[in-house]
Amino acid sequence: MGLSLEMVLFVHFLVLLGIGINGVDGSISSSTLRKIDRINMGGPYLAIIVPNTFEMNPLLQSSSFVPDHKLPYLDFSGRRFRIGRLRNEKVIVVMTGLSMLNAGIATQLMLSLFKVKGVLHYGIAGNANPQLQIGDVTIPQFWAHTGLWNWQRYGDGPEDELALESNGDYTREIGYLRFSDYNNSTQCNISSENLLNNVWFQPEEIFPVDGVPEQRHHAFWVPVNDHYFAVAERVQGLRLGGCVNGTCLPRAPMVVRVERGISSNTFVDNRAYRELLNSKFNATAIDMETAAVALVCHQQNMPFIAFRSLSDLAGGGSALSNEASLFTALASQNAVDVLISFTSLLSS
């Protein structure tokens, strides 16, 4: 996307007139604007969005990533945008930080400031599918934010209309979590009541860039780009690392295209909730950022795909102890290896 030529010329005009933008909160300084203009002249770029430092460092340390020798990075609004090449593609890399909010802000900044042709997101994730193992890299076709809830009043049930449902603000179409199903004091497979009652999963309100301003749409399952997903099929034979300091996984990790991944501002380390997410949504990867990136790209009509490497079976239950702490580095490296391989195929 990037700043339009009209916007760039307008801001330069203000500077020439002495209508200062330096030192004004919420503005882009003239020096930063010149750097952005210079970067965009070299575009378009693939945007690489990564959550945390330990996931980003294997990419920056890879021989496949070459920083731009004249302007290797631009610091803006608390984030560092790293400019360079990954194999044959021009890229800009940004670290978001933890959570849906940070991921959404970083993605929107990337798309607003720079001339971007597609978004690649990667990182580690919890695993909701016991058929897969630690170290496997998943490429979901759809992503959803499962942390937007309508918490139903105690005493109401599935047949009772939710507050504001008639206004179109909430829906019962997606499904719910009934807390009483997970009480310890169940008898004869009949759940006793629970004051927490039910929460109903809700879609996000979105405002597409090509839509009518302030006219809301709703999105729950957000698809990745069809072309990107087709290219990702060719990555599935990639050999990945399977050992850490002499400790090896039961089998060699693999790259797998799966149906669904989910995100929310919740670190899921609970077996019961993991099983709910897998049975209700057929979810595999569970993380805290991807759906935010997907939703921003969806609103902006920007091609998007995500690679999430499984670092643990959410809530435990595998034969591997200390899963996340032991295999985080391995999972991060595997995600980077898939990203690099995908980028090579994309440019070819």
mmCIF file of C-alpha atoms in Angstrom:
data_model
loop_
_atom_site.group_PDB
_atom_site.id
_atom_site.type_symbol
_atom_site.label_atom_id
_atom_site.label_comp_id
_atom_site.label_asym_id
_atom_site.label_seq_id
_atom_site.Cartn_x
_atom_site.Cartn_y
_atom_site.Cartn_z
ATOM 1 C CA MET A 1 0.000 0.000 0.000
ATOM 2 C CA GLY A 2 2.283 2.773 1.263
ATOM 3 C CA LEU A 3 1.762 6.508 1.375
ATOM 4 C CA SER A 4 0.169 7.863 -1.788
ATOM 5 C CA LEU A 5 2.076 10.269 -4.027
ATOM 6 C CA GLU A 6 -0.530 12.920 -3.273
ATOM 7 C CA MET A 7 0.025 12.505 0.469
ATOM 8 C CA VAL A 8 3.801 12.685 0.100
ATOM 9 C CA LEU A 9 3.601 15.852 -2.021
ATOM 10 C CA PHE A 10 1.104 17.432 0.382
ATOM 11 C CA VAL A 11 3.323 16.865 3.418
ATOM 12 C CA HIS A 12 6.374 18.168 1.548
ATOM 13 C CA PHE A 13 4.335 21.244 0.607
ATOM 14 C CA LEU A 14 3.494 21.867 4.273
ATOM 15 C CA VAL A 15 7.179 21.623 5.163
ATOM 16 C CA LEU A 16 8.131 24.144 2.484
ATOM 17 C CA LEU A 17 5.491 26.535 3.767
ATOM 18 C CA GLY A 18 6.889 26.220 7.243
ATOM 19 C CA ILE A 19 3.744 24.560 8.553
ATOM 20 C CA GLY A 20 5.818 22.288 10.708
ATOM 21 C CA ILE A 21 5.209 18.638 11.252
ATOM 22 C CA ASN A 22 8.355 18.092 13.314
ATOM 23 C CA GLY A 23 7.695 17.667 17.002
ATOM 24 C CA VAL A 24 3.944 17.436 16.574
ATOM 25 C CA ASP A 25 2.381 14.399 18.200
ATOM 26 C CA GLY A 26 0.918 11.893 15.772
ATOM 27 C CA SER A 27 2.855 13.267 12.783
ATOM 28 C CA ILE A 28 5.603 11.936 10.559
ATOM 29 C CA SER A 29 8.736 14.071 10.660
ATOM 30 C CA SER A 30 10.123 15.342 7.378
ATOM 31 C CA SER A 31 13.332 13.295 7.789
ATOM 32 C CA THR A 32 11.357 10.108 8.427
ATOM 33 C CA LEU A 33 9.067 10.863 5.518
ATOM 34 C CA ARG A 34 12.063 11.198 3.217
ATOM 35 C CA LYS A 35 13.384 7.839 4.379
ATOM 36 C CA ILE A 36 9.989 6.181 3.817
ATOM 37 C CA ASP A 37 9.839 7.740 0.366
ATOM 38 C CA ARG A 38 13.290 6.405 -0.418
ATOM 39 C CA ILE A 39 12.422 2.922 0.837
ATOM 40 C CA ASN A 40 9.220 2.819 -1.210
ATOM 41 C CA MET A 41 11.104 3.750 -4.364
ATOM 42 C CA GLY A 42 12.775 0.344 -4.042
ATOM 43 C CA GLY A 43 9.503 -1.509 -3.573
ATOM 44 C CA PRO A 44 7.215 -3.306 -3.646
ATOM 45 C CA TYR A 45 8.225 -5.538 -0.731
ATOM 46 C CA LEU A 46 7.115 -8.682 0.972
ATOM 47 C CA ALA A 47 6.277 -7.788 4.567
ATOM 48 C CA ILE A 48 7.505 -10.302 7.131
ATOM 49 C CA ILE A 49 5.651 -10.057 10.440
ATOM 50 C CA VAL A 50 7.133 -11.920 13.435
ATOM 51 C CA PRO A 51 5.960 -11.849 17.074
ATOM 52 C CA ASN A 52 9.085 -11.995 19.243
ATOM 53 C CA THR A 53 12.882 -11.625 19.280
ATOM 54 C CA PHE A 54 13.636 -15.327 19.718
ATOM 55 C CA GLU A 55 11.559 -16.034 16.597
ATOM 56 C CA MET A 56 13.064 -13.164 14.592
ATOM 57 C CA ASN A 57 16.762 -13.727 15.381
ATOM 58 C CA PRO A 58 17.130 -16.992 13.393
ATOM 59 C CA LEU A 59 15.931 -15.107 10.314
ATOM 60 C CA LEU A 60 18.234 -12.120 10.841
ATOM 61 C CA GLN A 61 21.182 -14.455 11.471
ATOM 62 C CA SER A 62 20.465 -16.525 8.373
ATOM 63 C CA SER A 63 22.765 -16.132 5.380
ATOM 64 C CA SER A 64 19.599 -15.956 3.256
ATOM 65 C CA PHE A 65 18.706 -12.547 4.727
ATOM 66 C CA VAL A 66 20.834 -9.635 3.501
ATOM 67 C CA PRO A 67 20.174 -6.190 5.048
ATOM 68 C CA ASP A 68 20.062 -3.180 2.766
ATOM 69 C CA HIS A 69 23.563 -1.679 2.811
ATOM 70 C CA LYS A 70 22.363 1.939 2.601
ATOM 71 C CA LEU A 71 19.264 1.934 4.807
ATOM 72 C CA PRO A 72 19.098 -1.324 6.785
ATOM 73 C CA TYR A 73 16.270 -0.225 9.063
ATOM 74 C CA LEU A 74 13.794 2.505 9.915
ATOM 75 C CA ASP A 75 12.619 3.116 13.471
ATOM 76 C CA PHE A 76 9.075 4.403 13.686
ATOM 77 C CA SER A 77 6.406 4.501 16.383
ATOM 78 C CA GLY A 78 8.285 2.170 18.719
ATOM 79 C CA ARG A 79 9.067 -0.414 16.060
ATOM 80 C CA ARG A 80 12.078 -1.195 13.905
ATOM 81 C CA PHE A 81 11.361 -1.995 10.265
ATOM 82 C CA ARG A 82 14.322 -3.903 8.809
ATOM 83 C CA ILE A 83 14.849 -3.563 5.074
ATOM 84 C CA GLY A 84 16.702 -6.155 3.035
ATOM 85 C CA ARG A 85 16.478 -9.162 0.772
ATOM 86 C CA LEU A 86 15.435 -12.722 1.519
ATOM 87 C CA ARG A 87 16.738 -14.874 -1.292
ATOM 88 C CA ASN A 88 15.474 -13.067 -4.406
ATOM 89 C CA GLU A 89 12.712 -11.064 -2.720
ATOM 90 C CA LYS A 90 12.862 -7.543 -1.313
ATOM 91 C CA VAL A 91 11.500 -7.696 2.240
ATOM 92 C CA ILE A 92 10.720 -5.535 5.249
ATOM 93 C CA VAL A 93 10.785 -7.331 8.592
ATOM 94 C CA VAL A 94 9.046 -6.086 11.740
ATOM 95 C CA MET A 95 8.657 -7.574 15.201
ATOM 96 C CA THR A 96 5.189 -7.049 16.649
ATOM 97 C CA GLY A 97 5.523 -8.019 20.292
ATOM 98 C CA LEU A 98 3.092 -10.237 22.176
ATOM 99 C CA SER A 99 -0.685 -10.158 21.677
ATOM 100 C CA MET A 100 -3.395 -9.381 19.166
ATOM 101 C CA LEU A 101 -3.193 -5.632 19.777
ATOM 102 C CA ASN A 102 0.526 -5.406 19.035
ATOM 103 C CA ALA A 103 0.233 -7.676 16.008
ATOM 104 C CA GLY A 104 -2.607 -5.611 14.550
ATOM 105 C CA ILE A 105 -0.851 -2.286 15.131
ATOM 106 C CA ALA A 106 2.443 -3.456 13.618
ATOM 107 C CA THR A 107 0.693 -4.911 10.575
ATOM 108 C CA GLN A 108 -1.345 -1.774 9.935
ATOM 109 C CA LEU A 109 1.755 0.414 10.285
ATOM 110 C CA MET A 110 3.582 -1.790 7.798
ATOM 111 C CA LEU A 111 0.787 -1.566 5.231
ATOM 112 C CA SER A 112 0.226 2.169 5.741
ATOM 113 C CA LEU A 113 3.862 3.251 5.555
ATOM 114 C CA PHE A 114 5.370 0.982 2.929
ATOM 115 C CA LYS A 115 4.709 -0.311 -0.554
ATOM 116 C CA VAL A 116 3.855 -3.921 0.228
ATOM 117 C CA LYS A 117 2.735 -6.654 -2.158
ATOM 118 C CA GLY A 118 2.110 -9.433 0.357
ATOM 119 C CA VAL A 119 2.418 -10.396 4.025
ATOM 120 C CA LEU A 120 4.232 -13.455 5.394
ATOM 121 C CA HIS A 121 3.807 -14.199 9.087
ATOM 122 C CA TYR A 122 5.630 -16.854 11.079
ATOM 123 C CA GLY A 123 6.373 -17.983 14.625
ATOM 124 C CA ILE A 124 5.750 -20.788 17.090
ATOM 125 C CA ALA A 125 2.381 -22.036 18.332
ATOM 126 C CA GLY A 126 0.697 -24.374 20.740
ATOM 127 C CA ASN A 127 -0.716 -27.547 19.247
ATOM 128 C CA ALA A 128 -4.376 -28.566 19.557
ATOM 129 C CA ASN A 129 -4.092 -31.631 17.311
ATOM 130 C CA PRO A 130 -2.509 -34.654 19.041
ATOM 131 C CA GLN A 131 -1.970 -36.282 15.638
ATOM 132 C CA LEU A 132 0.873 -33.816 15.041
ATOM 133 C CA GLN A 133 3.996 -33.325 17.130
ATOM 134 C CA ILE A 134 6.424 -30.713 18.347
ATOM 135 C CA GLY A 135 8.596 -29.310 15.570
ATOM 136 C CA ASP A 136 5.981 -29.752 12.841
ATOM 137 C CA VAL A 137 5.294 -26.552 10.909
ATOM 138 C CA THR A 138 1.619 -25.937 10.166
ATOM 139 C CA ILE A 139 0.239 -23.779 7.360
ATOM 140 C CA PRO A 140 -3.470 -23.214 8.111
ATOM 141 C CA GLN A 141 -5.843 -22.247 5.313
ATOM 142 C CA PHE A 142 -8.125 -20.272 7.653
ATOM 143 C CA TRP A 143 -7.573 -18.220 10.805
ATOM 144 C CA ALA A 144 -10.025 -17.006 13.433
ATOM 145 C CA HIS A 145 -9.921 -14.840 16.543
ATOM 146 C CA THR A 146 -11.584 -16.954 19.238
ATOM 147 C CA GLY A 147 -11.212 -14.437 22.063
ATOM 148 C CA LEU A 148 -14.177 -12.207 21.215
ATOM 149 C CA TRP A 149 -16.998 -13.451 23.453
ATOM 150 C CA ASN A 150 -20.509 -12.636 24.531
ATOM 151 C CA TRP A 151 -20.733 -13.897 28.108
ATOM 152 C CA GLN A 152 -24.291 -15.019 28.699
ATOM 153 C CA ARG A 153 -26.303 -14.224 31.806
ATOM 154 C CA TYR A 154 -26.606 -17.032 34.327
ATOM 155 C CA GLY A 155 -29.860 -18.897 33.820
ATOM 156 C CA ASP A 156 -30.035 -18.266 30.072
ATOM 157 C CA GLY A 157 -29.235 -21.007 27.607
ATOM 158 C CA PRO A 158 -28.756 -21.726 23.908
ATOM 159 C CA GLU A 159 -32.364 -20.890 23.045
ATOM 160 C CA ASP A 160 -32.278 -17.492 24.745
ATOM 161 C CA GLU A 161 -31.438 -14.439 22.656
ATOM 162 C CA LEU A 162 -28.210 -12.694 23.595
ATOM 163 C CA ALA A 163 -28.202 -9.083 24.708
ATOM 164 C CA LEU A 164 -28.055 -6.804 21.609
ATOM 165 C CA GLU A 165 -28.336 -9.805 19.296
ATOM 166 C CA SER A 166 -31.410 -8.280 17.656
ATOM 167 C CA ASN A 167 -29.311 -5.240 16.682
ATOM 168 C CA GLY A 168 -26.865 -7.453 14.827
ATOM 169 C CA ASP A 169 -24.118 -6.870 17.393
ATOM 170 C CA TYR A 170 -23.878 -10.503 18.499
ATOM 171 C CA THR A 171 -24.759 -13.923 17.156
ATOM 172 C CA ARG A 172 -25.304 -17.524 18.257
ATOM 173 C CA GLU A 173 -24.282 -18.929 14.886
ATOM 174 C CA ILE A 174 -20.673 -19.776 15.735
ATOM 175 C CA GLY A 175 -21.225 -21.714 18.941
ATOM 176 C CA TYR A 176 -20.495 -21.549 22.632
ATOM 177 C CA LEU A 177 -18.519 -22.916 25.550
ATOM 178 C CA ARG A 178 -20.651 -24.165 28.453
ATOM 179 C CA PHE A 179 -18.560 -24.139 31.599
ATOM 180 C CA SER A 180 -20.705 -26.692 33.393
ATOM 181 C CA ASP A 181 -19.533 -29.312 30.889
ATOM 182 C CA TYR A 182 -16.145 -29.088 32.589
ATOM 183 C CA ASN A 183 -17.210 -29.240 36.226
ATOM 184 C CA ASN A 184 -15.394 -31.832 38.314
ATOM 185 C CA SER A 185 -18.602 -32.795 40.118
ATOM 186 C CA THR A 186 -20.422 -34.374 37.185
ATOM 187 C CA GLN A 187 -22.541 -37.441 37.936
ATOM 188 C CA CYS A 188 -23.772 -39.973 35.390
ATOM 189 C CA ASN A 189 -22.348 -37.736 32.654
ATOM 190 C CA ILE A 190 -24.850 -35.014 33.611
ATOM 191 C CA SER A 191 -23.328 -31.611 34.225
ATOM 192 C CA SER A 192 -24.297 -29.612 37.296
ATOM 193 C CA GLU A 193 -24.859 -25.871 37.016
ATOM 194 C CA ASN A 194 -21.996 -23.397 36.900
ATOM 195 C CA LEU A 195 -22.356 -19.701 37.660
ATOM 196 C CA LEU A 196 -20.036 -18.886 34.758
ATOM 197 C CA ASN A 197 -22.744 -20.281 32.451
ATOM 198 C CA ASN A 198 -21.901 -19.903 28.710
ATOM 199 C CA VAL A 199 -19.682 -17.782 26.487
ATOM 200 C CA TRP A 200 -20.563 -17.413 22.804
ATOM 201 C CA PHE A 201 -17.800 -17.018 20.237
ATOM 202 C CA GLN A 202 -18.217 -13.909 18.083
ATOM 203 C CA PRO A 203 -16.924 -12.699 14.701
ATOM 204 C CA GLU A 204 -14.875 -9.538 14.376
ATOM 205 C CA GLU A 205 -16.369 -6.325 13.036
ATOM 206 C CA ILE A 206 -14.296 -5.255 10.046
ATOM 207 C CA PHE A 207 -14.343 -2.263 7.723
ATOM 208 C CA PRO A 208 -12.899 -3.257 4.316
ATOM 209 C CA VAL A 209 -10.777 -0.667 2.554
ATOM 210 C CA ASP A 210 -12.977 -0.998 -0.545
ATOM 211 C CA GLY A 211 -16.221 -0.836 1.406
ATOM 212 C CA VAL A 212 -18.427 2.020 2.551
ATOM 213 C CA PRO A 213 -16.804 3.851 5.507
ATOM 214 C CA GLU A 214 -18.397 3.013 8.865
ATOM 215 C CA GLN A 215 -20.482 0.256 7.274
ATOM 216 C CA ARG A 216 -19.463 -2.804 9.244
ATOM 217 C CA HIS A 217 -18.919 -6.319 7.975
ATOM 218 C CA HIS A 218 -18.254 -9.419 10.038
ATOM 219 C CA ALA A 219 -15.493 -11.999 9.716
ATOM 220 C CA PHE A 220 -14.705 -15.107 11.726
ATOM 221 C CA TRP A 221 -12.795 -17.520 9.464
ATOM 222 C CA VAL A 222 -10.312 -15.478 7.435
ATOM 223 C CA PRO A 223 -8.708 -17.320 4.494
ATOM 224 C CA VAL A 224 -5.073 -17.006 3.514
ATOM 225 C CA ASN A 225 -4.260 -16.084 -0.076
ATOM 226 C CA ASP A 226 -5.185 -18.880 -2.522
ATOM 227 C CA HIS A 227 -1.985 -18.549 -4.551
ATOM 228 C CA TYR A 228 0.200 -18.512 -1.458
ATOM 229 C CA PHE A 229 -1.567 -21.586 -0.093
ATOM 230 C CA ALA A 230 -1.034 -23.424 -3.390
ATOM 231 C CA VAL A 231 2.673 -22.551 -3.386
ATOM 232 C CA ALA A 232 2.905 -23.753 0.226
ATOM 233 C CA GLU A 233 2.006 -27.265 -0.917
ATOM 234 C CA ARG A 234 5.443 -27.476 -2.515
ATOM 235 C CA VAL A 235 7.144 -26.776 0.823
ATOM 236 C CA GLN A 236 5.706 -29.894 2.455
ATOM 237 C CA GLY A 237 8.702 -32.076 1.577
ATOM 238 C CA LEU A 238 11.210 -29.784 3.291
ATOM 239 C CA ARG A 239 13.544 -31.502 5.778
ATOM 240 C CA LEU A 240 13.417 -29.900 9.221
ATOM 241 C CA GLY A 241 15.524 -30.141 12.348
ATOM 242 C CA GLY A 242 14.471 -32.684 14.967
ATOM 243 C CA CYS A 243 17.112 -32.646 17.707
ATOM 244 C CA VAL A 244 18.133 -30.240 20.486
ATOM 245 C CA ASN A 245 21.350 -30.831 22.456
ATOM 246 C CA GLY A 246 21.202 -34.565 21.829
ATOM 247 C CA THR A 247 17.466 -34.856 22.553
ATOM 248 C CA CYS A 248 15.622 -35.909 19.403
ATOM 249 C CA LEU A 249 11.932 -35.972 18.584
ATOM 250 C CA PRO A 250 10.215 -39.355 18.022
ATOM 251 C CA ARG A 251 10.067 -38.679 14.264
ATOM 252 C CA ALA A 252 11.422 -36.089 11.872
ATOM 253 C CA PRO A 253 9.268 -32.933 11.914
ATOM 254 C CA MET A 254 7.262 -32.199 8.797
ATOM 255 C CA VAL A 255 5.514 -29.303 7.068
ATOM 256 C CA VAL A 256 1.733 -29.728 6.961
ATOM 257 C CA ARG A 257 -0.999 -27.677 5.369
ATOM 258 C CA VAL A 258 -3.960 -27.804 7.769
ATOM 259 C CA GLU A 259 -7.459 -26.416 7.728
ATOM 260 C CA ARG A 260 -7.577 -24.026 10.652
ATOM 261 C CA GLY A 261 -5.541 -22.031 13.142
ATOM 262 C CA ILE A 262 -6.837 -19.783 15.922
ATOM 263 C CA SER A 263 -5.584 -16.842 17.964
ATOM 264 C CA SER A 264 -6.599 -14.938 21.074
ATOM 265 C CA ASN A 265 -5.033 -12.975 23.914
ATOM 266 C CA THR A 266 -4.780 -16.193 25.895
ATOM 267 C CA PHE A 267 -1.807 -18.487 26.365
ATOM 268 C CA VAL A 268 -3.523 -21.871 26.223
ATOM 269 C CA ASP A 269 -1.885 -24.450 28.483
ATOM 270 C CA ASN A 270 -5.040 -26.310 29.382
ATOM 271 C CA ARG A 271 -5.966 -29.715 27.990
ATOM 272 C CA ALA A 272 -9.752 -29.308 28.305
ATOM 273 C CA TYR A 273 -9.794 -26.015 26.405
ATOM 274 C CA ARG A 274 -7.367 -27.381 23.823
ATOM 275 C CA GLU A 275 -9.689 -30.312 23.177
ATOM 276 C CA LEU A 276 -12.673 -27.968 22.885
ATOM 277 C CA LEU A 277 -10.885 -25.838 20.275
ATOM 278 C CA ASN A 278 -9.893 -28.906 18.316
ATOM 279 C CA SER A 279 -13.288 -30.610 18.420
ATOM 280 C CA LYS A 280 -15.420 -27.492 17.864
ATOM 281 C CA PHE A 281 -13.246 -25.699 15.308
ATOM 282 C CA ASN A 282 -10.911 -28.407 13.953
ATOM 283 C CA ALA A 283 -8.072 -26.128 15.031
ATOM 284 C CA THR A 284 -4.418 -27.137 14.981
ATOM 285 C CA ALA A 285 -2.177 -24.127 15.680
ATOM 286 C CA ILE A 286 -3.037 -21.951 18.700
ATOM 287 C CA ASP A 287 -1.277 -18.610 19.117
ATOM 288 C CA MET A 288 -1.732 -14.999 20.204
ATOM 289 C CA GLU A 289 -1.084 -12.960 17.035
ATOM 290 C CA THR A 290 -1.844 -14.532 13.647
ATOM 291 C CA ALA A 291 -5.566 -13.823 13.452
ATOM 292 C CA ALA A 292 -4.880 -10.126 14.081
ATOM 293 C CA VAL A 293 -2.451 -10.047 11.149
ATOM 294 C CA ALA A 294 -4.965 -11.962 9.036
ATOM 295 C CA LEU A 295 -7.829 -9.592 9.886
ATOM 296 C CA VAL A 296 -5.822 -6.473 9.025
ATOM 297 C CA CYS A 297 -4.703 -8.001 5.716
ATOM 298 C CA HIS A 298 -8.274 -9.104 5.002
ATOM 299 C CA GLN A 299 -9.585 -5.576 5.533
ATOM 300 C CA GLN A 300 -6.816 -4.127 3.350
ATOM 301 C CA ASN A 301 -7.132 -6.727 0.529
ATOM 302 C CA MET A 302 -3.505 -7.733 1.062
ATOM 303 C CA PRO A 303 -2.295 -11.294 0.232
ATOM 304 C CA PHE A 304 -1.363 -13.128 3.429
ATOM 305 C CA ILE A 305 -0.149 -16.487 4.718
ATOM 306 C CA ALA A 306 1.239 -17.744 8.050
ATOM 307 C CA PHE A 307 3.649 -20.486 9.095
ATOM 308 C CA ARG A 308 3.398 -21.637 12.683
ATOM 309 C CA SER A 309 5.748 -24.233 14.142
ATOM 310 C CA LEU A 310 4.388 -26.349 17.001
ATOM 311 C CA SER A 311 6.396 -25.973 20.210
ATOM 312 C CA ASP A 312 4.196 -27.907 22.641
ATOM 313 C CA LEU A 313 0.949 -29.844 22.981
ATOM 314 C CA ALA A 314 -1.225 -27.193 24.639
ATOM 315 C CA GLY A 315 -2.089 -28.368 28.133
ATOM 316 C CA GLY A 316 0.403 -31.226 28.067
ATOM 317 C CA GLY A 317 -0.221 -34.894 27.510
ATOM 318 C CA SER A 318 2.594 -35.776 25.131
ATOM 319 C CA ALA A 319 5.473 -38.085 26.006
ATOM 320 C CA LEU A 320 7.860 -35.155 25.885
ATOM 321 C CA SER A 321 8.548 -33.301 29.133
ATOM 322 C CA ASN A 322 9.263 -29.572 29.399
ATOM 323 C CA GLU A 323 8.005 -29.221 25.853
ATOM 324 C CA ALA A 324 7.931 -25.489 25.269
ATOM 325 C CA SER A 325 11.131 -24.629 27.162
ATOM 326 C CA LEU A 326 13.094 -27.423 25.492
ATOM 327 C CA PHE A 327 11.904 -27.121 21.910
ATOM 328 C CA THR A 328 11.176 -23.406 21.426
ATOM 329 C CA ALA A 329 14.495 -22.765 19.650
ATOM 330 C CA LEU A 330 13.997 -25.777 17.391
ATOM 331 C CA ALA A 331 10.429 -24.765 16.549
ATOM 332 C CA SER A 332 11.533 -21.192 15.790
ATOM 333 C CA GLN A 333 14.276 -22.375 13.446
ATOM 334 C CA ASN A 334 11.909 -24.745 11.656
ATOM 335 C CA ALA A 335 9.441 -21.898 11.062
ATOM 336 C CA VAL A 336 12.240 -19.753 9.610
ATOM 337 C CA ASP A 337 13.379 -22.606 7.346
ATOM 338 C CA VAL A 338 9.849 -22.930 5.964
ATOM 339 C CA LEU A 339 9.586 -19.164 5.472
ATOM 340 C CA ILE A 340 12.839 -19.081 3.500
ATOM 341 C CA SER A 341 11.861 -22.062 1.365
ATOM 342 C CA PHE A 342 8.446 -20.565 0.637
ATOM 343 C CA THR A 343 9.977 -17.213 -0.325
ATOM 344 C CA SER A 344 12.336 -18.943 -2.750
ATOM 345 C CA LEU A 345 9.423 -20.756 -4.403
ATOM 346 C CA LEU A 346 7.391 -17.583 -4.541
ATOM 347 C CA SER A 347 10.097 -15.660 -6.378
ATOM 348 C CA SER A 348 10.670 -18.516 -8.822
#
